[in-house]
mmCIF file of C-alpha atoms in Angstrom:
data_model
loop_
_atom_site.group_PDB
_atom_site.id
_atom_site.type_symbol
_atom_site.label_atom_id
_atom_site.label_comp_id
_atom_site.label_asym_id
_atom_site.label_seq_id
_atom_site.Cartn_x
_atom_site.Cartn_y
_atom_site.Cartn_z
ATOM 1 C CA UNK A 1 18.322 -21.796 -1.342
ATOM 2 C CA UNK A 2 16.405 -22.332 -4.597
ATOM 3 C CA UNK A 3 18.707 -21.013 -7.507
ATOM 4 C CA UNK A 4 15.982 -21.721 -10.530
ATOM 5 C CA UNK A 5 12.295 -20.933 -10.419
ATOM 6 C CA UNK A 6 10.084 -24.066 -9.413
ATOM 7 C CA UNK A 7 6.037 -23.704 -9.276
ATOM 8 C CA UNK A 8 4.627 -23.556 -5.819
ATOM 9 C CA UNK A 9 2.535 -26.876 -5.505
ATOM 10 C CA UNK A 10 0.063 -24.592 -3.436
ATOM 11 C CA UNK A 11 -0.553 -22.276 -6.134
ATOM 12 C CA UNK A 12 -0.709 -25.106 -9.258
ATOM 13 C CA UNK A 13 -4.223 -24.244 -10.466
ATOM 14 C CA UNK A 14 -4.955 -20.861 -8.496
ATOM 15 C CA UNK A 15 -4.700 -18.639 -11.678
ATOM 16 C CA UNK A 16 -2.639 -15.718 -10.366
ATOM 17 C CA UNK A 17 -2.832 -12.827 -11.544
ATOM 18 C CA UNK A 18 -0.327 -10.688 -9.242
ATOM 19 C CA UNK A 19 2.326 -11.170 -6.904
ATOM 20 C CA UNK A 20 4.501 -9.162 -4.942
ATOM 21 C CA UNK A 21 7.708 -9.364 -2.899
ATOM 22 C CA UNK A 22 8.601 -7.857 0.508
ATOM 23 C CA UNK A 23 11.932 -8.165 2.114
ATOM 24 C CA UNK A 24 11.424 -11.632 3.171
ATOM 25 C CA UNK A 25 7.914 -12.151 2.362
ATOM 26 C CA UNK A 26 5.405 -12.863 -0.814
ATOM 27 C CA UNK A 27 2.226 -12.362 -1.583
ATOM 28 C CA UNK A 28 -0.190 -13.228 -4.394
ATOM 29 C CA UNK A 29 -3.346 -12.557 -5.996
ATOM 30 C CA UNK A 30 -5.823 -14.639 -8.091
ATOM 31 C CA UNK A 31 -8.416 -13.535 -10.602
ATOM 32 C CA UNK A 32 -11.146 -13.783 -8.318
ATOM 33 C CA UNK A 33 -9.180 -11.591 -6.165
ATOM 34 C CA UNK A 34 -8.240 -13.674 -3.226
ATOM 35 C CA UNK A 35 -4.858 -13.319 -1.370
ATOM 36 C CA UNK A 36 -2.367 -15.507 0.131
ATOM 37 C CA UNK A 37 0.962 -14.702 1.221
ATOM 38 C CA UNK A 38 4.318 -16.728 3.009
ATOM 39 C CA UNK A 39 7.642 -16.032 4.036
ATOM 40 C CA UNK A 40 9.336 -14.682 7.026
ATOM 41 C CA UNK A 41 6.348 -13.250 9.030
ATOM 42 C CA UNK A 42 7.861 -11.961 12.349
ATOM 43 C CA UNK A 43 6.227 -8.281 12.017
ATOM 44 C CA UNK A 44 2.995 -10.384 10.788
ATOM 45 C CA UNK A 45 3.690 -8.996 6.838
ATOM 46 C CA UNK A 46 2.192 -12.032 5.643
ATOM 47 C CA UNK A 47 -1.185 -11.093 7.248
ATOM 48 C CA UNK A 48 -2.527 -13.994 8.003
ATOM 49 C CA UNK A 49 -3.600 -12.879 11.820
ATOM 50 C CA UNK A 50 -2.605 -15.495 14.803
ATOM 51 C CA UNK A 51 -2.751 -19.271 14.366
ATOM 52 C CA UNK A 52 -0.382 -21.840 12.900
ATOM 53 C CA UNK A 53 2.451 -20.207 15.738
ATOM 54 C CA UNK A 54 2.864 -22.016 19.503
ATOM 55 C CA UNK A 55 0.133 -21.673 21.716
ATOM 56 C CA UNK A 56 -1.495 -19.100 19.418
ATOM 57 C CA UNK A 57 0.431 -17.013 18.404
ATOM 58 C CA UNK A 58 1.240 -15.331 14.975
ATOM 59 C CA UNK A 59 3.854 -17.928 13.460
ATOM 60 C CA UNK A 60 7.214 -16.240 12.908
ATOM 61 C CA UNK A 61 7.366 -18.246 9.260
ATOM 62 C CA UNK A 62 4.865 -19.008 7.019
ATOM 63 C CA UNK A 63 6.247 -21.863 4.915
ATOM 64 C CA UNK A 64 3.380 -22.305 2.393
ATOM 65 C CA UNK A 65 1.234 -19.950 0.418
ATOM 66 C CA UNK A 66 -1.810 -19.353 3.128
ATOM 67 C CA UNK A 67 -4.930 -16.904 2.874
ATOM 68 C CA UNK A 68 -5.001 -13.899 4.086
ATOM 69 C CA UNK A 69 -8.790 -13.264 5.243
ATOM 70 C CA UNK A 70 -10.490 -9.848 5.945
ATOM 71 C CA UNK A 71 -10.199 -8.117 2.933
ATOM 72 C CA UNK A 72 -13.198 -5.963 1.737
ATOM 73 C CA UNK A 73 -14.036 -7.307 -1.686
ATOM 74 C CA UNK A 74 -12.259 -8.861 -4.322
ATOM 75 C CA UNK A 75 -8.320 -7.744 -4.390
ATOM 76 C CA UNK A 76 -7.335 -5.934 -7.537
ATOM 77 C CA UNK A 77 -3.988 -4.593 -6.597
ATOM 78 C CA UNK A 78 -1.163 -5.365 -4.297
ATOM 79 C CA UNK A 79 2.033 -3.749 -2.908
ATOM 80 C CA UNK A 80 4.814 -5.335 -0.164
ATOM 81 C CA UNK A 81 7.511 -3.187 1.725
ATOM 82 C CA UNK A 82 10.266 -3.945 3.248
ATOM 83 C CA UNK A 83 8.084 -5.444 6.630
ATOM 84 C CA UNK A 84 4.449 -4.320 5.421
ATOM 85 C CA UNK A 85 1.564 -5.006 2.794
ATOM 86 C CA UNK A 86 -0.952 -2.904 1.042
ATOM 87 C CA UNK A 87 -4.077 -4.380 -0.956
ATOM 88 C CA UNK A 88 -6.194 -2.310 -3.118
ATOM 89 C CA UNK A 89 -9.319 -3.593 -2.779
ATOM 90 C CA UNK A 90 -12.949 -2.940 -5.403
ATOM 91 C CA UNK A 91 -16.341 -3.809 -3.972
ATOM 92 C CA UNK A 92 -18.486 -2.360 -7.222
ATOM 93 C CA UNK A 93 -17.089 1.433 -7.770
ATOM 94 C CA UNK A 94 -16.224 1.136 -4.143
ATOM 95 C CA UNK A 95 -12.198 1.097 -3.166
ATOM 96 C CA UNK A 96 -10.488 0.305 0.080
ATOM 97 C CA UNK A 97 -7.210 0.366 1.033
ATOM 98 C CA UNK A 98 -6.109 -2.276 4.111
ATOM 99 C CA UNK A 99 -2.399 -2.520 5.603
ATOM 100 C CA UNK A 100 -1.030 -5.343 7.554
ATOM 101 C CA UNK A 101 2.529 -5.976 9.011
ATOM 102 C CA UNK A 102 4.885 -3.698 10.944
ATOM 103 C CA UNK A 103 4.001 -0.103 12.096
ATOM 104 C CA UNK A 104 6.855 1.611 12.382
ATOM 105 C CA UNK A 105 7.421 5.081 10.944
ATOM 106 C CA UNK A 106 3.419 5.138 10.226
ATOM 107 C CA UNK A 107 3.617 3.105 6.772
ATOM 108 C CA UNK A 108 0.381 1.430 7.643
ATOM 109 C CA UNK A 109 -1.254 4.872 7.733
ATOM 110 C CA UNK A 110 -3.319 3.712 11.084
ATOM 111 C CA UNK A 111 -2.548 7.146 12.901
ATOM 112 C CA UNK A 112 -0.008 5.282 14.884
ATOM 113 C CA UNK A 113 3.175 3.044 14.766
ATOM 114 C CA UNK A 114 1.304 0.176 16.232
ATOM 115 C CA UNK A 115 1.504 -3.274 13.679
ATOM 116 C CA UNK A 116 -1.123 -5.193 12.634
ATOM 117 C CA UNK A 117 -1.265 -9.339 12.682
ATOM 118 C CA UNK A 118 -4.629 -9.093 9.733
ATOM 119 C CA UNK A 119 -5.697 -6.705 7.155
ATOM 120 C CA UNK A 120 -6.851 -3.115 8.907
ATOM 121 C CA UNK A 121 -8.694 -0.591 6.662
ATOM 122 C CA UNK A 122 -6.627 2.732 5.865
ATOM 123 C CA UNK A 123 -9.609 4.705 7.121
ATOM 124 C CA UNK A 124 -7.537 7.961 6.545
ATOM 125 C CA UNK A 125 -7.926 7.891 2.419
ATOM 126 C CA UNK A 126 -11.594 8.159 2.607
ATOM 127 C CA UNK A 127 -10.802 11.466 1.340
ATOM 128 C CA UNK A 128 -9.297 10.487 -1.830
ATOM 129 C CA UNK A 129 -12.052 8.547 -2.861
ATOM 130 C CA UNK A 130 -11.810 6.403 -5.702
ATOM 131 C CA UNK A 131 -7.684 4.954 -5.529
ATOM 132 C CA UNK A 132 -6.789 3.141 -8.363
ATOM 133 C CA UNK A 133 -2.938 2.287 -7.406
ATOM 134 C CA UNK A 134 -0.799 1.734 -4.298
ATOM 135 C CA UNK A 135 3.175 1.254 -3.678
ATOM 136 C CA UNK A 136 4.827 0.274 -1.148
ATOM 137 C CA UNK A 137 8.728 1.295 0.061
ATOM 138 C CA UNK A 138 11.222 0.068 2.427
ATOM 139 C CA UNK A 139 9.092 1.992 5.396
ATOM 140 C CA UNK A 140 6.718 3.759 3.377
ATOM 141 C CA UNK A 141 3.557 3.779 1.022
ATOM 142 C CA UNK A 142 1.765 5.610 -1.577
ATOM 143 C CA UNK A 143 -1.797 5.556 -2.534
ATOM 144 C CA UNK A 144 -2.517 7.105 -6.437
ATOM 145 C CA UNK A 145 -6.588 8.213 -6.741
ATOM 146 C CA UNK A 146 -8.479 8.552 -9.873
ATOM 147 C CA UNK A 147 -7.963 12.068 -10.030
ATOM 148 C CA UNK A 148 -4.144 11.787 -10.421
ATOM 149 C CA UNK A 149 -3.646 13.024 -6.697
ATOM 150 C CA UNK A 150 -0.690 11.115 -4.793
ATOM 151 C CA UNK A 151 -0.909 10.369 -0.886
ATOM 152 C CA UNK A 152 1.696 9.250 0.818
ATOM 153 C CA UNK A 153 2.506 7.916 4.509
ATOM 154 C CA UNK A 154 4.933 6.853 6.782
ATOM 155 C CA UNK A 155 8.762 7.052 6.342
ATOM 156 C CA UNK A 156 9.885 10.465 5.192
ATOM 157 C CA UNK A 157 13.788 10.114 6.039
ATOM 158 C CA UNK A 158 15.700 12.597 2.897
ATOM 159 C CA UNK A 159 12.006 13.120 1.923
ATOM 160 C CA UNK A 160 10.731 10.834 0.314
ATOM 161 C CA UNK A 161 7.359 11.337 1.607
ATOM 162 C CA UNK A 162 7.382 14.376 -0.578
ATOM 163 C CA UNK A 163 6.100 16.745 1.703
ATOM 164 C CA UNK A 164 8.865 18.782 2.363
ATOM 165 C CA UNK A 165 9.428 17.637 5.595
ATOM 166 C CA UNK A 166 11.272 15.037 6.957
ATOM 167 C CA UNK A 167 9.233 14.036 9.620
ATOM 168 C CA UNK A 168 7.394 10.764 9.099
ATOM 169 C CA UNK A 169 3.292 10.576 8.153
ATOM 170 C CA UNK A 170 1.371 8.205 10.394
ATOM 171 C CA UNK A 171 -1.771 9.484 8.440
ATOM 172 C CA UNK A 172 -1.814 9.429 4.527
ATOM 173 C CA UNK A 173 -1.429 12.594 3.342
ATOM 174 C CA UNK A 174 -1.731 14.115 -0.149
ATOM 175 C CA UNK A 175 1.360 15.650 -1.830
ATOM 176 C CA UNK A 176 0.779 19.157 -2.571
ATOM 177 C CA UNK A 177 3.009 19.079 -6.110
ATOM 178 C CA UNK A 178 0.940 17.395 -7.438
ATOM 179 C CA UNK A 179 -2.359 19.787 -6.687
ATOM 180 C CA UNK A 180 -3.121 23.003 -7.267
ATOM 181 C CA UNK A 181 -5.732 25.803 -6.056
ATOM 182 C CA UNK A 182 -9.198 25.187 -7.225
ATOM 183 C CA UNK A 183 -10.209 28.549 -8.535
ATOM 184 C CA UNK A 184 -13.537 28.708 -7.301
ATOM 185 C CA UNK A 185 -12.435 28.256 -3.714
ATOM 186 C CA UNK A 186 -14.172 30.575 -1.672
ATOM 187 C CA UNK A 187 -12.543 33.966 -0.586
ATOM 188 C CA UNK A 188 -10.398 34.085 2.686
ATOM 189 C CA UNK A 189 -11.974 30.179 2.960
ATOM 190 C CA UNK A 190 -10.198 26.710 3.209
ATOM 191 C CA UNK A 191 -8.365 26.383 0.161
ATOM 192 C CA UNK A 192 -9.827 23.713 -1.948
ATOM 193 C CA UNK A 193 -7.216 21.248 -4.751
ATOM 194 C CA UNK A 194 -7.507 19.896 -6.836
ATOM 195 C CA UNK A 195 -5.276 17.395 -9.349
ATOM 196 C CA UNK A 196 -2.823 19.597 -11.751
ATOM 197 C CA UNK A 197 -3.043 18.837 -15.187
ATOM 198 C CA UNK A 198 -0.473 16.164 -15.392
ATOM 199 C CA UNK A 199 -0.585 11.771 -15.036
ATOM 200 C CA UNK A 200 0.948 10.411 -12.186
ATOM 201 C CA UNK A 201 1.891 6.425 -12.315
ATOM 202 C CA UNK A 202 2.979 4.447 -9.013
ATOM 203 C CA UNK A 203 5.882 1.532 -9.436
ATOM 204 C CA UNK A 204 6.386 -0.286 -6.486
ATOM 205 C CA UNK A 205 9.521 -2.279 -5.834
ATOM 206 C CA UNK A 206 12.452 -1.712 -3.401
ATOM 207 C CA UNK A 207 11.891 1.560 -2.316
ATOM 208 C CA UNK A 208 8.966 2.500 -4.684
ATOM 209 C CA UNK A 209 9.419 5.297 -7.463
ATOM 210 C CA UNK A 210 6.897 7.906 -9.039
ATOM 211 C CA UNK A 211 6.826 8.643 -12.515
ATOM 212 C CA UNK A 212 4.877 11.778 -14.450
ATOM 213 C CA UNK A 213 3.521 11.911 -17.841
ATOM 214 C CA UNK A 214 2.494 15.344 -19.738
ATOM 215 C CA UNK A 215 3.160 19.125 -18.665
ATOM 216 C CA UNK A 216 2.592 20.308 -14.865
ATOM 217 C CA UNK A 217 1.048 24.041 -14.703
ATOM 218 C CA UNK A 218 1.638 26.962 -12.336
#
């Protein structure tokens, strides 16, 4: 055990900007927006694809601060679960969102429960275009755009998915409280949302929380 902070030779010089903790994992971000994580690594959290493990394989430890390669563009934001990571990626105006590490319950928002040894795109928030945050929970994740809309994915035990279900999302999904109709939606058409007139914030940590600022209508 190490019972007082100590710097991490690997890091002395790196300028970090972020970090982030998992259950048993770390990861950290520079100013230029690289990554590199370590830590337990047995549902490959730490992202850093097959390698330094026997013949191969992902290593179930990663004992020193190592890159994590694959990311689209330089990293501006970054979020650990319980087994998983998210990093909020900005190529120009462009976002992406990628997800590495265990599956289960759908938290990397891949359509399945299948894990992922390297950073995988979260193709499914093409839709919310510009993100500007993301959180992560013990088996779940949340995604805030630049409109104020939340998405969510994965875990939804008691709910906390918010979408009134509690059936887990392998997909993100946006959370309907936080929308409302557009009024120029077409007549007897698909309805069309948009943001309510209200600003959402995303703090990650433990199981993640959401916190509102200003008046909600309707």
């Amino acid at each position: 055990a190490v019972w007082e902070p100590v710097p991490l030779d690997a890091l002395v010089g790196a300028s970090v900007a972020e970090v982030a903790a998992g259950f048993a994992h770390s990861v950290a971000r520079t100013r230029g927006g690289n990554v590199v994580a370590w830590g337990e690594n047995g549902d490959c959290q730490c992202g850093v694809g097959a390698g330094p493990g026997p013949s191969g394989r992902t290593a179930e430890v990663v004992w020193t601060p190592s890159a994590v390669r694959g990311l689209a563009g330089a990293c501006v934001h970054l979020a650990c679960g319980d087994h998983h990571t998210l990093a909020l990626c900005a190529d120009g105006s462009v976002t992406s969102v990628f997800a590495w590490g265990s599956g289960a319950y759908g938290r990397l928002g891949q359509g399945t429960e299948g894990s992922e040894a390297a950073p995988r795109w979260v193709e499914g928030l093409q839709a919310a275009g510009r993100v500007v945050r993301v959180a992560a929970g013990g088996a779940s994740s949340a995604a805030l755009d630049a409109r104020g809309c939340l998405w969510t994915w994965g875990g939804s035990g008691f709910g906390m998915g918010g979408h009134g279900t509690a059936f887990d999302q392998l997909e993100p999904r946006p959370v309907l409280a936080f929308l409302e109709p557009e009024p120029s939606g077409p007549p007897g058409g698909e309805a069309r949302w948009k943001a309510r007139e209200a600003s959402v914030s995303l703090a990650g940590g433990g199981r993640g929380s959401v916190r509102t600022r200003g008046a909600f209508k309707g």
